[in-house]
Amino acid sequence: MTVPTIESILHENRLFHPTAEFAQQAQIKSLQDYEQLYERAKANPEAFWAELAEQELHWFQKWDKVLDWQPPFAKWFVDGKINISYNCIDRHLTTWRRNKAALIWEGEPGDSRTLTYAQLHREVCQFANVLKQLGVQKGDVVGIYMPMIPEAAIAMLACARIGAPHTVVFGGFSAEALRDRLNDGQAKLVVTADGGWRKDAIVPLKDQVDKALEDNGAPTVENVLVVQRTQQRVSMEPGRDHWWHDLRQGISSDCPAEPMDSEDMLFILYTSGSTGKPKGVVHTTGGYNLYTHMTTKWIFDLRDTDVYWCTADVGWITGHSYIVYGPLSNGATTLMYEGAPRASNPGCFWDVIEKYGVNIFYTAPTAIRAFIKMGEHHPRSRDLSSLRLLGTVGEPINPEAWMWYYRVIGGERCPIVDTWWQTETGGIMITPLPGAIPTKPGSATRPFPGILADVVDLEGNPVPDNEGGYLVVRYPWPSMMRTVYGDDDRFRRTYWEHIPPRDGQYFYFAGDGARRDEDGYFWVMGRVDDVISVSGHRLGTMEIESALVSHPAVAEAAVVGKPDELRGEEIVAFVTLEGHYTPSEELDKALKQHVVQEIGALARPGQIRFSDALPKTRSGKIMRRLLRSLAAGQDVVGDTSTLEDRSVLDKLREEA
Ligand code: WTA
């Protein structure tokens, strides 16, 4: 880990206040209101969350205790009984929202569908009954490997309804990556589709599932439920594979939501870390429901007439929390889009905004940078006047991109919420409340009420204003991850021991560097560990290295991120070869393809650099810091005295 240096920190002083009109109608209307809320939550977090849990959610049975904190293990709303599918659907049915659009869906080939809350209820109940018919019981894990179609959300809600934790695997992951996740989660059933549309082509999801399961690859999986999307020909294994449209025939649409314990597992979501294989991040029911509900309501400043659109994929945490659970729990209209901007249709996002009159738009900096490149005329030629609020997530946003987003998309009237959070945190942690907190381009601003975020050194001492340090959270919050699936010890080591606890104070270590300025604003500077962010997607260098060395030609591999204007970072792999292999263009291609096959296209290295040796310390550790500088084309600065063999470095430099 390297401490972020002050030179790498940007100074940016422009301040943007919400318009009076926006602030007056906002959920949280002024800085003073925010500060009061924040102080109240800080003084007594349990009372703060309990009050909201009572007000905002439906409980079958109230909890006995708000928080049981046995560091680093937290339980929220102990012995409370709740069901998030009930909170997302059923409770709206007895109100005028019954016939409100819950889900608006726009398909890639231009087809579309709208489901009201009543219709969503029917679909989810039927899906849940089909799952039950296939033997899924409370506690059984269900894998979901789906395109961005309504049935992805329906499957998640159906699982939640019957108490079967889901594990959604992003449709861009390979069969191998899918197999690993199904095995780690011991999934009993997989929900998939014949295929999905992605950038004018069909992604053969069912074929990938077949590959993942072949040769008894995932022995716990008993059934595969297949949704028809593309009408692709797929092979269906009798007894194992079932069409959703067949099984739903005649199935009952009555399926009461199972009262779940507040701490029952809601889902596992795999994410990359700095070491080893991806971690199964475990989230539970009650706290997650409350936190995603409150953050959606206050940060996206929801009104009942809004059309809200988050462009993430449900395969990521952003899709879980801010396409499905948070918005639906609030009774909002959430929009889901199957497509992605591409050369053949650079204006597709703006078309969707115009078509549906989207009011709130939440996307990633990498997408914004791509739009900047495609040119202003695309958004300029569409009517974006319905937009009221913009959001970003996934990586630091550079001030230029922020300004472009503000000016061209938001017409200088929409506040921007730059939201910092993680798969592990379950919901947004640091963010403007748009009617209350003035924004500075590039800063996620201030912590959400109840979140005791801080910037500290390795001993846990707060660092002075404007100095770089480690981003931590000092107190549990309702949607924090509970553990790494099946590995409590890894949970403890990864998140709670980097900064050792002292005097009963525990520090949740996020893995990001940050600084706080004199106004208490947080500036997140990016990962301080070996995690790379490509287009906002997290990848562990270790994962990619393992994939590379599993190729027979590769002796050793070291992977680093190189700054990239469009994607944030590009993957650069330094590779040494086994004796009888020599570098070639074919091998370069083959290795890239091998990584795609092992992990997925999102992990494809941008560059492979063949080398006779890698720079190592005397104790044999690869010096990634040097490789990072080399990859970025910078001079190697800092201490190289621990380098075992200096000539390795010189040679690498010559080859560059
Ligand atoms: C980064 C995505 C700066 C950060 C929700 C974090 C950000 C990682 C921001 C989590 C932001 C996310 N500003 N950096 N607004 N949002 N990050 O688990 O490095 O896919 O640790 O969750 O993304 O990525 P994850």
XYZ file of C-alpha atoms and ligand atoms in Angstrom:
681
model
C 0.000 0.000 0.000
C 1.224 3.447 -0.808
C 0.083 6.541 0.989
C -1.358 8.990 -1.479
C 0.943 11.932 -1.884
C -0.171 15.491 -1.701
C 1.186 16.187 -5.198
C -1.348 13.802 -6.623
C -4.136 15.722 -5.023
C -6.060 18.163 -6.998
C -7.152 21.521 -5.746
C -10.450 22.737 -6.963
C -12.328 25.616 -5.442
C -15.388 26.185 -7.558
C -18.557 25.881 -5.517
C -22.009 25.199 -6.963
C -25.116 25.870 -4.916
C -28.429 24.208 -5.685
C -30.948 26.642 -7.145
C -33.467 28.077 -4.700
C -36.213 26.280 -6.575
C -34.481 22.941 -6.200
C -33.680 23.450 -2.535
C -37.183 24.535 -1.577
C -38.729 21.363 -2.905
C -35.953 19.027 -1.801
C -36.205 16.288 0.805
C -33.386 17.935 2.746
C -33.566 21.641 2.075
C -30.526 23.348 3.532
C -27.019 22.871 4.788
C -28.292 23.561 8.244
C -30.875 20.782 7.951
C -28.169 18.395 6.796
C -25.871 19.353 9.631
C -28.611 18.925 12.190
C -29.460 15.504 10.821
C -25.803 14.551 10.772
C -25.233 15.630 14.353
C -28.347 13.887 15.572
C -27.320 10.650 13.875
C -23.791 10.928 15.206
C -24.932 11.517 18.775
C -27.137 8.443 18.778
C -26.928 6.318 15.641
C -29.151 3.571 17.004
C -31.977 5.962 17.807
C -31.579 7.660 14.439
C -31.827 4.426 12.440
C -34.548 2.954 14.619
C -36.779 5.956 14.079
C -36.367 5.738 10.308
C -36.821 1.967 10.273
C -40.113 2.381 12.092
C -41.297 5.228 9.858
C -40.171 4.029 6.470
C -40.424 0.245 6.364
C -42.960 -2.452 6.988
C -41.974 -4.990 9.642
C -43.857 -8.220 10.302
C -42.384 -8.092 13.758
C -40.412 -5.345 15.437
C -36.784 -5.868 16.482
C -35.649 -6.325 20.067
C -32.354 -4.543 19.714
C -31.255 -2.012 17.107
C -27.575 -2.931 16.940
C -25.564 -5.820 18.243
C -21.920 -4.891 17.572
C -19.335 -7.575 18.240
C -16.553 -6.084 16.162
C -16.164 -6.620 13.336
C -19.509 -8.397 13.220
C -22.666 -6.325 13.302
C -26.306 -7.304 13.553
C -28.966 -4.703 12.875
C -32.583 -4.804 14.037
C -32.011 -8.041 15.896
C -34.974 -10.427 15.788
C -36.969 -8.095 13.576
C -38.988 -9.834 10.844
C -39.135 -8.235 7.436
C -39.220 -9.019 3.719
C -37.643 -6.657 1.207
C -39.797 -7.927 -1.662
C -42.845 -7.019 0.452
C -41.424 -3.549 1.070
C -40.580 -3.130 -2.610
C -43.941 -4.300 -3.930
C -46.796 -5.420 -1.720
C -47.054 -2.415 0.493
C -47.537 -0.141 -2.516
C -50.493 -2.192 -3.754
C -52.892 -0.816 -1.184
C -52.069 2.768 -2.213
C -52.590 4.763 -5.414
C -49.223 3.417 -6.537
C -50.835 0.087 -7.348
C -51.151 1.155 -10.973
C -48.067 3.347 -11.116
C -45.189 2.228 -13.341
C -42.726 0.344 -11.150
C -40.375 -0.662 -13.936
C -39.954 0.882 -17.347
C -37.770 -1.185 -19.591
C -36.163 -0.229 -22.876
C -34.637 -3.099 -24.839
C -31.580 -2.844 -27.031
C -33.394 -3.583 -30.296
C -35.907 -0.882 -29.403
C -38.623 -3.011 -27.826
C -40.012 -1.844 -24.514
C -42.178 -2.850 -21.599
C -43.729 -1.187 -18.585
C -44.742 -3.043 -15.448
C -46.998 -1.419 -12.891
C -46.590 -2.351 -9.247
C -49.597 -4.667 -9.569
C -48.085 -6.343 -12.628
C -44.672 -6.600 -11.023
C -46.299 -8.272 -8.037
C -47.916 -10.871 -10.266
C -44.702 -11.608 -12.151
C -42.610 -11.869 -9.007
C -45.105 -14.167 -7.285
C -45.256 -16.461 -10.297
C -41.497 -16.521 -10.596
C -41.215 -17.325 -6.906
C -43.700 -20.154 -7.253
C -41.732 -21.590 -10.152
C -38.560 -21.458 -8.073
C -40.360 -23.292 -5.289
C -41.659 -25.869 -7.727
C -38.069 -26.499 -8.783
C -37.201 -27.263 -5.190
C -35.711 -23.947 -4.097
C -36.224 -23.475 -0.388
C -35.541 -20.735 2.086
C -31.768 -20.472 2.496
C -30.888 -22.017 -0.893
C -28.606 -19.844 -2.999
C -29.784 -19.006 -6.532
C -27.370 -17.837 -9.228
C -28.667 -15.162 -11.610
C -26.806 -14.713 -14.907
C -28.989 -12.449 -16.942
C -29.143 -9.680 -19.485
C -30.701 -6.367 -18.499
C -34.304 -7.411 -18.903
C -37.164 -7.109 -16.396
C -36.836 -10.779 -15.490
C -33.432 -10.049 -13.933
C -35.111 -7.802 -11.364
C -38.088 -10.137 -11.136
C -35.800 -13.068 -10.350
C -34.013 -11.098 -7.625
C -37.292 -10.038 -6.026
C -38.673 -13.581 -6.324
C -35.633 -14.941 -4.493
C -35.976 -12.309 -1.792
C -39.640 -13.133 -1.492
C -39.041 -16.771 -0.584
C -35.828 -16.186 1.347
C -33.431 -17.684 -1.169
C -30.278 -15.531 -1.269
C -29.339 -14.596 -4.821
C -25.935 -14.239 -6.295
C -26.068 -12.195 -9.462
C -23.147 -12.723 -11.812
C -22.615 -9.974 -14.391
C -23.449 -11.265 -17.880
C -20.032 -10.122 -19.116
C -18.226 -12.676 -16.978
C -16.973 -15.826 -18.655
C -18.179 -19.377 -18.062
C -15.120 -19.993 -15.870
C -15.814 -16.966 -13.685
C -19.464 -17.982 -13.450
C -18.520 -21.521 -12.433
C -16.216 -20.257 -9.660
C -18.961 -18.067 -8.231
C -21.638 -20.772 -8.422
C -19.317 -23.160 -6.619
C -18.235 -20.723 -3.961
C -21.864 -19.812 -3.280
C -23.030 -23.456 -3.544
C -25.851 -22.332 -5.819
C -28.725 -24.755 -6.219
C -30.308 -23.237 -9.300
C -29.272 -20.812 -12.027
C -31.575 -18.310 -13.682
C -30.397 -17.268 -17.130
C -31.645 -16.320 -20.598
C -31.118 -17.792 -24.044
C -29.077 -14.669 -24.701
C -28.915 -10.933 -24.244
C -28.320 -7.987 -26.517
C -25.076 -6.140 -26.099
C -23.869 -3.498 -28.512
C -25.749 -4.831 -31.551
C -24.718 -8.421 -30.890
C -26.112 -11.346 -28.950
C -24.357 -12.562 -25.812
C -24.919 -16.328 -25.602
C -25.639 -16.555 -21.894
C -27.189 -20.002 -21.881
C -24.202 -21.445 -23.763
C -21.946 -19.992 -21.076
C -24.043 -21.596 -18.376
C -23.782 -24.931 -20.210
C -20.017 -24.525 -20.295
C -19.877 -23.624 -16.622
C -21.868 -26.741 -15.726
C -20.237 -29.221 -18.116
C -18.294 -32.155 -16.645
C -20.100 -31.598 -13.392
C -18.381 -28.205 -13.105
C -20.821 -26.898 -10.513
C -22.201 -29.985 -8.797
C -24.596 -28.147 -6.466
C -26.637 -26.770 -9.377
C -29.703 -28.951 -9.932
C -31.785 -26.832 -12.279
C -31.446 -24.056 -14.817
C -34.375 -21.738 -15.454
C -34.143 -20.080 -18.856
C -35.915 -16.898 -19.894
C -36.469 -16.436 -23.594
C -35.044 -13.176 -24.842
C -33.326 -13.506 -28.202
C -34.961 -16.634 -29.669
C -31.449 -17.999 -30.178
C -31.257 -21.730 -30.548
C -29.946 -23.147 -27.310
C -29.601 -26.702 -26.123
C -31.853 -27.673 -23.247
C -30.778 -30.591 -21.118
C -33.833 -32.628 -20.166
C -34.476 -32.722 -16.450
C -32.043 -29.885 -15.751
C -33.050 -27.020 -18.035
C -36.504 -25.461 -18.036
C -38.082 -22.593 -19.930
C -39.632 -19.947 -17.707
C -42.492 -19.465 -20.179
C -43.336 -23.179 -19.954
C -43.258 -23.474 -16.204
C -45.259 -20.344 -15.561
C -48.229 -21.781 -17.454
C -51.020 -22.200 -14.958
C -48.842 -21.326 -12.001
C -50.457 -19.452 -9.135
C -49.759 -15.766 -8.716
C -50.308 -16.030 -5.021
C -47.083 -16.247 -3.065
C -47.022 -14.516 0.309
C -43.704 -12.934 1.207
C -41.798 -15.046 3.707
C -41.153 -13.212 6.983
C -37.360 -13.126 7.103
C -35.130 -12.498 10.024
C -33.583 -9.074 9.726
C -30.151 -10.735 9.606
C -31.040 -13.470 7.096
C -28.789 -13.308 4.072
C -30.351 -11.367 1.195
C -27.584 -11.831 -1.326
C -23.959 -12.609 -2.053
C -22.196 -10.435 -4.590
C -18.674 -11.239 -5.693
C -16.137 -8.469 -5.936
C -12.425 -8.173 -6.553
C -9.903 -7.578 -3.866
C -6.175 -7.197 -3.786
C -5.463 -10.829 -3.072
C -6.790 -14.207 -4.020
C -10.047 -15.025 -5.690
C -13.045 -12.691 -5.671
C -14.771 -12.320 -2.331
C -18.403 -13.154 -1.772
C -19.690 -10.019 -0.095
C -22.632 -10.934 2.140
C -25.537 -8.555 2.670
C -28.496 -9.204 4.922
C -32.082 -8.066 4.856
C -33.294 -5.449 7.324
C -30.359 -3.047 7.494
C -29.794 -3.221 3.747
C -33.447 -2.465 3.081
C -33.414 0.547 5.357
C -30.148 2.006 4.159
C -30.828 1.651 0.424
C -34.304 3.071 1.014
C -33.090 6.167 2.871
C -30.151 6.891 0.585
C -32.324 6.624 -2.530
C -34.920 8.912 -1.008
C -32.611 11.666 0.197
C -29.760 11.535 -2.310
C -31.892 11.168 -5.429
C -34.448 13.436 -3.869
C -37.292 11.280 -5.078
C -40.703 12.630 -5.894
C -43.598 10.397 -6.721
C -43.904 11.714 -10.254
C -40.264 11.087 -11.136
C -38.821 8.768 -13.719
C -35.532 7.622 -12.250
C -32.804 6.025 -14.337
C -29.625 4.367 -13.155
C -27.560 3.048 -16.074
C -25.688 0.352 -14.148
C -26.080 -3.362 -14.799
C -27.889 -5.412 -12.165
C -24.762 -7.564 -12.049
C -23.074 -4.860 -9.959
C -23.955 -3.495 -6.547
C -25.170 -0.233 -8.096
C -27.808 -2.202 -9.959
C -28.845 -4.080 -6.835
C -29.158 -1.046 -4.597
C -30.146 1.704 -7.017
C -32.036 0.050 -9.860
C -33.936 -2.551 -7.894
C -34.154 -2.370 -4.112
C -33.769 1.311 -3.174
C -36.084 2.782 -5.821
C -38.790 0.116 -5.533
C -38.804 0.270 -1.749
C -39.640 3.963 -2.226
C -42.409 3.219 -4.714
C -40.481 4.976 -7.477
C -40.562 4.407 -11.221
C -37.219 2.854 -12.072
C -36.003 2.624 -15.634
C -33.925 -0.241 -16.920
C -32.050 -0.114 -20.211
C -30.623 -3.121 -21.980
C -28.392 -1.192 -24.337
C -25.124 0.647 -24.026
C -23.744 3.638 -25.912
C -21.774 2.513 -28.924
C -20.405 3.911 -32.142
C -23.502 2.883 -34.083
C -25.786 4.696 -31.650
C -23.930 7.404 -29.743
C -27.123 9.238 -28.776
C -29.005 6.259 -27.347
C -28.893 7.462 -23.720
C -30.259 10.868 -24.684
C -32.998 9.238 -26.727
C -34.080 7.264 -23.677
C -34.134 10.415 -21.531
C -36.215 12.228 -24.107
C -38.563 9.320 -24.738
C -39.454 8.758 -21.088
C -38.923 12.226 -19.690
C -36.286 10.999 -17.270
C -35.921 13.299 -14.241
C -33.034 11.696 -12.374
C -30.059 10.212 -14.183
C -27.293 8.240 -12.473
C -24.276 7.018 -14.446
C -20.503 6.485 -14.287
C -17.607 8.869 -15.043
C -16.298 6.468 -17.666
C -19.573 6.847 -19.587
C -19.376 10.634 -19.270
C -15.842 10.641 -20.645
C -17.017 8.543 -23.575
C -19.853 11.003 -24.270
C -17.455 13.913 -24.222
C -15.476 12.167 -26.919
C -18.538 11.421 -29.018
C -19.371 15.105 -29.128
C -21.808 17.583 -27.680
C -24.091 17.559 -30.686
C -25.607 14.230 -29.638
C -27.075 15.426 -26.345
C -27.636 18.922 -27.746
C -29.971 17.589 -30.399
C -32.243 15.910 -27.848
C -34.661 17.416 -25.381
C -33.123 16.844 -21.962
C -35.205 19.462 -20.175
C -36.950 16.847 -18.020
C -33.714 16.236 -16.096
C -33.652 17.603 -12.567
C -30.768 15.783 -10.925
C -27.627 13.990 -12.085
C -25.451 11.459 -10.325
C -22.154 9.656 -10.792
C -20.577 6.596 -9.225
C -17.750 4.151 -9.570
C -14.563 6.165 -9.699
C -13.298 9.656 -9.095
C -14.701 12.088 -11.626
C -12.255 14.596 -12.997
C -13.445 18.206 -12.735
C -13.484 18.681 -16.526
C -15.843 15.759 -16.942
C -17.916 17.033 -14.028
C -18.209 20.474 -15.670
C -19.186 18.973 -18.999
C -21.862 16.850 -17.330
C -23.134 19.883 -15.441
C -23.174 22.143 -18.463
C -24.159 19.942 -21.393
C -26.388 17.343 -19.779
C -27.677 19.249 -16.782
C -28.105 22.582 -18.544
C -26.447 24.242 -15.529
C -29.615 23.719 -13.523
C -29.222 20.148 -12.215
C -27.176 19.442 -9.118
C -24.712 16.571 -9.452
C -24.429 13.967 -6.733
C -20.979 12.375 -6.895
C -21.569 9.296 -4.758
C -18.753 7.374 -3.128
C -19.456 3.853 -1.934
C -18.581 0.183 -2.509
C -20.025 -3.274 -2.956
C -19.085 -3.777 0.673
C -20.917 -0.727 1.987
C -24.205 -1.740 0.366
C -25.254 1.865 -0.171
C -23.930 5.353 -0.815
C -21.682 6.660 1.974
C -20.277 10.030 0.932
C -22.360 12.284 -1.290
C -24.016 15.622 -1.589
C -27.640 15.798 -0.488
C -28.590 17.771 -3.559
C -30.787 20.456 -2.014
C -28.496 20.988 0.938
C -24.813 20.545 0.172
C -23.104 22.846 -2.338
C -20.940 20.830 -4.713
C -17.332 21.127 -5.797
C -16.388 19.403 -9.068
C -14.499 16.226 -8.227
C -15.524 15.937 -4.592
C -18.057 13.480 -3.199
C -18.537 16.148 -0.509
C -19.806 14.944 2.841
C -20.868 11.742 4.583
C -24.483 10.645 4.675
C -26.109 11.073 8.085
C -25.099 8.163 10.327
C -21.814 7.566 8.481
C -18.769 8.409 10.553
C -16.252 8.655 7.729
C -12.740 9.864 8.378
C -9.298 10.143 6.796
C -6.584 8.654 8.979
C -3.001 7.413 8.945
C -2.021 3.786 9.454
C -2.311 4.140 13.235
C -5.799 5.516 12.981
C -4.901 9.124 13.755
C -6.925 11.622 11.773
C -4.677 13.426 9.325
C -4.767 17.228 9.103
C -7.001 18.908 6.535
C -5.825 18.594 2.966
C -3.360 15.811 3.677
C -3.692 12.439 2.047
C -4.589 9.410 4.125
C -6.802 6.343 4.254
C -10.549 6.526 3.998
C -12.202 4.738 6.934
C -15.563 4.445 8.652
C -15.580 4.497 12.435
C -18.963 3.104 13.290
C -21.210 0.363 11.904
C -24.034 1.306 9.530
C -27.105 -0.736 8.612
C -26.086 -1.927 5.117
C -22.462 -2.769 5.846
C -21.334 -6.158 4.556
C -21.638 -8.797 7.244
C -18.818 -11.078 6.187
C -17.016 -12.691 3.273
C -19.153 -15.687 2.391
C -17.749 -18.676 4.230
C -14.660 -16.806 5.407
C -15.059 -14.650 8.522
C -11.319 -14.532 8.906
C -10.785 -13.028 5.480
C -13.447 -10.445 6.312
C -11.579 -9.457 9.435
C -8.186 -9.353 7.767
C -9.276 -7.487 4.666
C -11.326 -4.723 6.207
C -10.629 -4.402 9.918
C -6.956 -5.041 10.518
C -5.140 -2.705 8.140
C -5.687 -0.042 10.700
C -5.546 -1.846 14.006
C -8.402 -1.264 16.424
C -7.564 0.635 19.561
C -9.494 1.470 22.726
C -12.540 -0.323 21.379
C -12.494 1.836 18.243
C -12.638 -0.204 15.032
C -11.824 1.194 11.617
C -13.502 -0.110 8.497
C -10.782 0.223 5.881
C -12.233 0.909 2.457
C -9.058 0.483 0.399
C -9.263 4.041 -0.943
C -7.023 7.024 -0.374
C -8.644 10.378 0.327
C -8.173 13.813 1.750
C -10.598 16.097 3.530
C -10.496 19.808 2.855
C -11.072 22.740 5.179
C -14.842 22.594 4.531
C -15.027 18.955 5.575
C -15.374 17.820 1.962
C -13.952 14.418 1.011
C -11.842 14.008 -2.111
C -11.518 10.328 -2.937
C -8.297 9.642 -4.762
C -8.633 6.014 -5.730
C -7.445 2.658 -4.517
C -4.352 2.294 -2.417
C -4.251 -1.475 -2.915
C -3.800 -3.664 -5.957
C -7.234 -3.096 -7.334
C -7.582 -1.666 -10.828
C -10.625 0.157 -12.048
C -11.336 -0.274 -15.742
C -14.383 1.665 -16.846
C -15.432 1.751 -13.220
C -15.279 -2.040 -12.885
C -13.160 -3.419 -10.105
C -10.531 -5.977 -10.969
C -7.877 -7.436 -8.730
C -4.390 -7.549 -10.233
C -4.031 -11.005 -8.686
C -7.038 -12.362 -10.537
C -5.634 -11.285 -13.881
C -2.170 -12.543 -12.994
C -3.603 -15.921 -12.021
C -5.452 -16.081 -15.306
C -2.242 -15.309 -17.203
C -0.069 -17.848 -15.435
C -2.676 -20.518 -16.050
C -1.620 -20.276 -19.708
C 1.155 -22.780 -20.506
C 3.420 -20.132 -22.053
C 3.507 -17.892 -19.018
C 6.048 -18.289 -16.262
C 5.285 -15.165 -14.301
C 2.991 -12.182 -14.639
C 2.589 -8.830 -12.972
C -0.379 -6.659 -13.750
C -0.673 -2.940 -13.137
C -3.044 -0.156 -14.072
C -1.972 2.580 -16.447
C -3.908 5.853 -16.387
C -6.271 5.994 -19.342
C -8.221 9.030 -20.401
C -11.387 7.171 -21.277
C -11.552 4.150 -19.034
C -9.797 5.465 -15.973
C -7.197 2.771 -16.136
C -5.889 0.352 -18.719
C -4.554 -3.068 -17.805
C -0.869 -3.568 -18.540
C 0.532 -7.035 -17.991
C 4.254 -7.697 -17.668
C 4.906 -11.293 -18.566
C 7.872 -13.629 -18.516
C 7.666 -16.761 -20.633
C 8.425 -20.402 -20.067
C 11.749 -21.482 -21.621
C 10.721 -22.652 -25.049
C 8.268 -19.820 -25.803
C 9.230 -16.598 -27.530
C 7.346 -13.338 -27.666
C 5.212 -12.877 -30.758
C 2.150 -11.064 -31.908
C 0.205 -14.330 -31.930
C 1.158 -15.029 -28.358
C 0.181 -11.498 -27.401
C -3.250 -12.102 -28.885
C -3.544 -15.572 -27.406
C -2.767 -14.338 -23.899
C -5.311 -11.536 -24.117
C -7.902 -14.000 -25.341
C -6.990 -16.368 -22.543
C -7.737 -13.712 -19.939
C -11.076 -13.001 -21.616
C -11.893 -16.671 -21.428
C -10.866 -16.996 -17.796
C -12.516 -13.837 -16.470
C -14.418 -11.984 -19.147
C -13.960 -9.249 -21.712
C -13.813 -6.585 -19.023
C -10.443 -7.969 -17.909
C -8.775 -7.995 -21.340
C -5.285 -6.488 -20.970
C -4.710 -3.418 -23.081
C -1.014 -4.235 -23.343
C 1.127 -7.275 -22.792
C 4.798 -6.533 -22.244
C 7.096 -9.487 -22.578
C 10.201 -9.404 -20.466
C 13.050 -11.696 -19.458
C 12.545 -10.933 -15.795
C 10.432 -8.827 -13.462
C 11.840 -6.328 -10.980
C 11.798 -7.881 -7.539
C 12.882 -7.092 -4.056
C 15.486 -9.231 -2.377
C 12.703 -11.066 -0.625
C 11.194 -11.895 -3.994
C 8.291 -9.467 -4.079
C 7.461 -7.950 -7.423
C 7.905 -4.197 -7.231
C 4.677 -3.062 -8.757
C 5.328 0.541 -7.987
C 8.147 0.490 -10.517
C 6.044 -1.320 -13.055
C 3.276 1.209 -12.619
C 5.686 4.044 -13.394
C 7.064 2.158 -16.368
C 3.607 1.444 -17.710
C 2.661 5.083 -17.366
C 5.813 6.061 -19.204
C 7.078 7.976 -16.201
C 10.492 8.111 -14.705
C 10.965 5.597 -11.976
C 11.373 7.679 -8.879
C 11.706 6.849 -5.220
C 13.608 4.160 -3.505
C 14.910 1.368 -5.707
C 17.537 0.209 -3.245
C 15.567 -2.916 -2.338
C 15.694 -4.022 -5.948
C 17.488 -7.313 -6.285
C 18.824 -6.793 -9.777
C 18.931 -3.286 -11.192
C 19.635 -4.451 -14.714
C 16.115 -5.864 -14.918
C 14.727 -2.392 -14.565
C 17.138 -0.904 -17.060
C 16.240 -3.529 -19.579
C 12.508 -3.003 -19.144
C 13.045 0.690 -19.629
C 14.985 0.151 -22.824
C 12.284 -2.075 -24.204
C 9.604 0.503 -23.549
C -14.407 3.554 -6.370
C -19.204 0.726 -6.775
C -14.276 7.979 -6.283
C -13.625 3.425 -5.088
C -20.376 1.433 -6.068
C -14.322 2.286 -4.376
C -15.286 5.910 -6.287
C -14.685 1.388 -5.525
C -16.558 6.518 -6.266
C -15.868 0.514 -5.232
C -16.625 7.955 -6.293
C -16.789 4.361 -6.230
N -15.453 8.624 -6.286
N -14.158 6.649 -6.281
N -17.785 8.617 -6.320
N -17.472 5.518 -6.235
N -15.470 4.580 -6.280
O -17.361 -2.132 -5.218
O -12.300 3.101 -5.388
O -17.662 -1.703 -7.704
O -13.502 1.641 -3.440
O -18.727 -0.267 -5.948
O -14.988 2.284 -6.603
O -16.254 -0.205 -6.369
P -17.505 -1.167 -6.331
